[in-house]
Tab-separated table of C-alpha atoms in Angstrom:
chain	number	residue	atom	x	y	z
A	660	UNK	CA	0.000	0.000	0.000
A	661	UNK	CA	1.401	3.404	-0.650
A	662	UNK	CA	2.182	5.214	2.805
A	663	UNK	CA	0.306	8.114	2.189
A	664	UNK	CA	-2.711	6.234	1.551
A	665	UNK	CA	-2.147	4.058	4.717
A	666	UNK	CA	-1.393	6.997	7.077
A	667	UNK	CA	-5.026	8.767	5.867
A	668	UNK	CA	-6.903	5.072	5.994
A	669	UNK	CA	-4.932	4.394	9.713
A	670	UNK	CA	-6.892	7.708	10.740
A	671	UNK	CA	-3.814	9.648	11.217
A	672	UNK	CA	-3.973	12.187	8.762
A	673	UNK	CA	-6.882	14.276	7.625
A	674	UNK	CA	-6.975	16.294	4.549
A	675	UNK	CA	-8.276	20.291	5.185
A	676	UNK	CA	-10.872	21.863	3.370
A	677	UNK	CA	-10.111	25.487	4.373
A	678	UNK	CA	-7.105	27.727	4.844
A	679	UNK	CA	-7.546	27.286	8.379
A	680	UNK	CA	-8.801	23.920	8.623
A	681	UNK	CA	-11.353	24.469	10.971
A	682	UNK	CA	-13.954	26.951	9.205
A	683	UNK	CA	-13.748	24.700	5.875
A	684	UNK	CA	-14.319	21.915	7.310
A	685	UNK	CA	-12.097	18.079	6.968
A	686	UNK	CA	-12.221	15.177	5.577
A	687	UNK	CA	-10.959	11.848	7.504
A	688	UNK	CA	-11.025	8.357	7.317
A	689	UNK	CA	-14.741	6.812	7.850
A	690	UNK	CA	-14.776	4.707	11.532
A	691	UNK	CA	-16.505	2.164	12.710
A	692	UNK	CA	-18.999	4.582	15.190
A	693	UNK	CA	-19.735	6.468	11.989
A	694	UNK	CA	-21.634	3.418	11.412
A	695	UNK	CA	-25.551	4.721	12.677
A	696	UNK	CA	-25.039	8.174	10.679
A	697	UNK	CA	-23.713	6.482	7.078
A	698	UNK	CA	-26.296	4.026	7.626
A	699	UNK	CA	-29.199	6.629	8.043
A	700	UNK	CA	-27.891	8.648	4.932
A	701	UNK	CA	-27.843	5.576	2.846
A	702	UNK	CA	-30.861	4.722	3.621
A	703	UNK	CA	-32.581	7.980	3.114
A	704	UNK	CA	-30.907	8.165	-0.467
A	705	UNK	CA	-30.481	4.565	-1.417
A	706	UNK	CA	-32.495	5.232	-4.434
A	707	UNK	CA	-29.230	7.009	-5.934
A	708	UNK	CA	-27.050	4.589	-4.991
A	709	UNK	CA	-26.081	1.054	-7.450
A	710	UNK	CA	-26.118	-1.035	-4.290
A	711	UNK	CA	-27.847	-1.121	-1.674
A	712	UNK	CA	-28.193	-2.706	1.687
A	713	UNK	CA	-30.566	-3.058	4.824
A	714	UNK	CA	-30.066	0.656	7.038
A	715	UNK	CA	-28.634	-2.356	9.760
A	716	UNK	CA	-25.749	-0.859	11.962
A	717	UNK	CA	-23.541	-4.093	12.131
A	718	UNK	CA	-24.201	-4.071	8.243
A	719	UNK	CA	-22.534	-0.589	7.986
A	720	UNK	CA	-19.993	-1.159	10.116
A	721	UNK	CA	-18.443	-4.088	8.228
A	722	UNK	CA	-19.080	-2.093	4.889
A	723	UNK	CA	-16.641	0.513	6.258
A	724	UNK	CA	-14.477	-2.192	7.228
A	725	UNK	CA	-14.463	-3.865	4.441
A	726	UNK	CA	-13.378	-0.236	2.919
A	727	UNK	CA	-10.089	0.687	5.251
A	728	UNK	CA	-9.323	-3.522	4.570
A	729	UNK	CA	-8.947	-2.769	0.531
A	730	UNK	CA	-5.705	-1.014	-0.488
A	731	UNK	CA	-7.635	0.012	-3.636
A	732	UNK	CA	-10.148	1.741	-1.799
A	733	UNK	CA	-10.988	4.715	0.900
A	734	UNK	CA	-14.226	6.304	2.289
A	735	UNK	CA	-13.871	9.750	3.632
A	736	UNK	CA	-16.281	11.679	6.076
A	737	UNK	CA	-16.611	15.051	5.313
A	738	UNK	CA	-16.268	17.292	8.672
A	739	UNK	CA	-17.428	20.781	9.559
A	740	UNK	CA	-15.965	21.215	12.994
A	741	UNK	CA	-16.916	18.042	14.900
A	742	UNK	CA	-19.666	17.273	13.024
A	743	UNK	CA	-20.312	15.187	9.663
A	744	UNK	CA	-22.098	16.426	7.474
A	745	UNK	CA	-21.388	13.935	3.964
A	746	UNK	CA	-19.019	10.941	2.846
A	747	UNK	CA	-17.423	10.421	-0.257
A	748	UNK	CA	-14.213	8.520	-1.788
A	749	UNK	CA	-12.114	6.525	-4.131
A	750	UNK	CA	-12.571	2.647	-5.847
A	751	UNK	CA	-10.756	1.297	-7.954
A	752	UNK	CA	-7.549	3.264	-7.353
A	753	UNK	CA	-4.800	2.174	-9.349
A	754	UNK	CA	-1.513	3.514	-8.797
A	755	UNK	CA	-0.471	1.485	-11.499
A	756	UNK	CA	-2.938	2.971	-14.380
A	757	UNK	CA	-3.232	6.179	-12.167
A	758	UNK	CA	-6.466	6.030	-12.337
A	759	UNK	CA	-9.625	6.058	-9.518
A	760	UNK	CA	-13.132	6.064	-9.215
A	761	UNK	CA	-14.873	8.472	-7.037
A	762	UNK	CA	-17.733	6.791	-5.292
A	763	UNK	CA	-20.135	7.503	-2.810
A	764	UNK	CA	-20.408	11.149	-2.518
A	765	UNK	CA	-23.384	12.264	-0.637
A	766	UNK	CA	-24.205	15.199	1.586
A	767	UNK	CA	-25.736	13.931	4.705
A	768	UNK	CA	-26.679	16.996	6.432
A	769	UNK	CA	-26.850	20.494	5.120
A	770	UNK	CA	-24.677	22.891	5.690
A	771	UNK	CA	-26.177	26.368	4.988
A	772	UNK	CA	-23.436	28.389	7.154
A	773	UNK	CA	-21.042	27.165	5.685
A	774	UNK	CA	-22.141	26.826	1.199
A	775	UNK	CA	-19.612	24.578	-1.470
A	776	UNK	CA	-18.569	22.355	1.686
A	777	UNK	CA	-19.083	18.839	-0.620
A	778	UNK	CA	-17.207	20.322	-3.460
A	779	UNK	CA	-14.657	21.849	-1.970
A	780	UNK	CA	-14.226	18.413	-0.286
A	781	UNK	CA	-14.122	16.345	-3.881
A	782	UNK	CA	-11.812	19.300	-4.375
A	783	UNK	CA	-9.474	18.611	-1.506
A	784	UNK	CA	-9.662	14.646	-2.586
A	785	UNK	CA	-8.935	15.289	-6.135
A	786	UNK	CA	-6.199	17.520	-5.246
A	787	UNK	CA	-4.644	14.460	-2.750
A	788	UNK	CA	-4.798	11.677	-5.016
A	789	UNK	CA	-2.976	13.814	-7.905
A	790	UNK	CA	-0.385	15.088	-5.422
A	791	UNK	CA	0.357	11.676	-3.538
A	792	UNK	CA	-0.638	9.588	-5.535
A	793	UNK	CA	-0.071	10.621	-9.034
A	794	UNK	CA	-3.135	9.871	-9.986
A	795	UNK	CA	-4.691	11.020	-13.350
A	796	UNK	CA	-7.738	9.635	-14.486
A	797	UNK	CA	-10.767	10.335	-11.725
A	798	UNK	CA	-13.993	8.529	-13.234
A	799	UNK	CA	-17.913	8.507	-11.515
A	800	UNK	CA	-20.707	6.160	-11.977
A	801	UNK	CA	-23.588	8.448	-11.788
A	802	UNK	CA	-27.999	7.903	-12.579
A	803	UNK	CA	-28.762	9.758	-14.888
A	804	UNK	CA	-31.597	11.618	-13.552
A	805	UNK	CA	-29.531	11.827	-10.616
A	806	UNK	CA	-29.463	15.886	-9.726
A	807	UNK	CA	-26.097	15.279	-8.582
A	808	UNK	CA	-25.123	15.625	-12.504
A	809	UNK	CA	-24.954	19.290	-12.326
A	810	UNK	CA	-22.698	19.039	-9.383
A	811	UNK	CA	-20.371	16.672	-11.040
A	812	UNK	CA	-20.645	19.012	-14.069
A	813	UNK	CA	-19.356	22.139	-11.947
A	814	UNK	CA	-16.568	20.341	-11.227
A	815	UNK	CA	-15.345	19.321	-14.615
A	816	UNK	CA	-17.073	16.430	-15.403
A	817	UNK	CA	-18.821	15.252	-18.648
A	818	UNK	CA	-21.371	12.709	-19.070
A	819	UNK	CA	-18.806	9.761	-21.491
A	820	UNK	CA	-21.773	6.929	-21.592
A	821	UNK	CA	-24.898	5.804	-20.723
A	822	UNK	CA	-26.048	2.183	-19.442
A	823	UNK	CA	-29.174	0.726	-19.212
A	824	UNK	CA	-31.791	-0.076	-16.993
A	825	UNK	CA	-30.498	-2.175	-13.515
A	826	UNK	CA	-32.088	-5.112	-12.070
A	827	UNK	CA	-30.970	-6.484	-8.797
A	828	UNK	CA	-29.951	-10.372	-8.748
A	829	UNK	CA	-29.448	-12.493	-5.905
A	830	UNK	CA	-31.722	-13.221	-2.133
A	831	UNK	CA	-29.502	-10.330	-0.067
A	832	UNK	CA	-26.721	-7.467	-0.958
A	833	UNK	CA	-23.446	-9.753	0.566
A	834	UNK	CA	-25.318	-12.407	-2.745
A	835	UNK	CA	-26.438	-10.469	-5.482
A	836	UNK	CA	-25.465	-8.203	-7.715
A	837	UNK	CA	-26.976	-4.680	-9.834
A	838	UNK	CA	-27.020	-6.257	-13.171
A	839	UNK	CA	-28.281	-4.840	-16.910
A	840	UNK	CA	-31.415	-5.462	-17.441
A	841	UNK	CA	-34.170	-4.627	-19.743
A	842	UNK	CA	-37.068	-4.534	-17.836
A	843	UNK	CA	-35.344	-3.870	-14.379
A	844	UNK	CA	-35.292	-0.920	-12.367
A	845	UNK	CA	-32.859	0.415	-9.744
A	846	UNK	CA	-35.840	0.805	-7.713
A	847	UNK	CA	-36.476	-2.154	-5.904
């Protein structure tokens, strides 16, 4: 694992979103008692998201896990002060290729005194990944009636593709899969 990577996932490092680090807010390495707040966000936007799993705790918990145990993976809580207000990170990352996927960005909470805090936090993790880890080539799976688009847009990115329709096979999230389908919908 690269050691920048490791000291952020180890929770050792946080990355600022503000000149003064405070006021802009942070973004640091999801933990396990962030478990009841991601859960609740998922589950109030699940409809946006490919996968999906029951708003369970324990479920949550070992989803973040299972994030800080892949070296090709991080998920990042974005802080204003002490308090979270949205996640986001990397798949995929490939020092290799130089390459990563940005994945799961969501704003959990508002944050009307303090506006831009999500994108100045993809900022700050854009900004990382090209500076320690040379990477390149950032790509997002997106809906696309997603309203997120125009956020995505703002900062510099363009629609490449379109898939179809998703249909969800399998009897629970840990044995199943989002697969094309052509009468399926993502809303199950």
């Amino acid at each position: 694992m690269d050691p920048d990577l490791d000291l952020l996932k180890s929770g050792d490092a946080s990355l600022s979103l503000g000149n003064d680090g405070v006021s802009g807010g942070r973004l640091r390495t999801a933990r396990r008692d962030d478990a009841p707040l991601l859960s609740a966000w998922r589950e109030a936007n699940k409809h946006w998201f490919l996968s999906s799993f029951p708003p369970d705790i324990e479920a949550t918990a070992r989803w973040i896990a299972s994030y800080v145990a892949d070296p090709t993976r991080i998920l990042l809580v974005v802080e204003v002060g002490d308090v979270a207000v949205g996640q986001l990170g990397f798949r995929e990352i490939s020092v290799k290729d130089r390459s990563a996927e940005i994945d799961n960005v969501l704003r959990g909470s508002p944050t009307p005194d303090h506006p831009g805090t999500m994108g100045r936090a993809m900022e700050a993790a854009i900004r990382w990944a090209r500076s320690t880890l040379a990477i390149e080539t950032f790509l997002l799976v997106v809906f696309e009636d997603n309203p997120a688009r125009r956020f995505y847009e703002r900062h510099g990115f363009s629609a490449w593709g379109t898939s179809r329709l998703l249909g969800f096979e399998g009897a629970s999230p840990e044995r199943g899969a989002w697969v094309p389908s052509e009468e399926g919908s993502r809303y199950l």
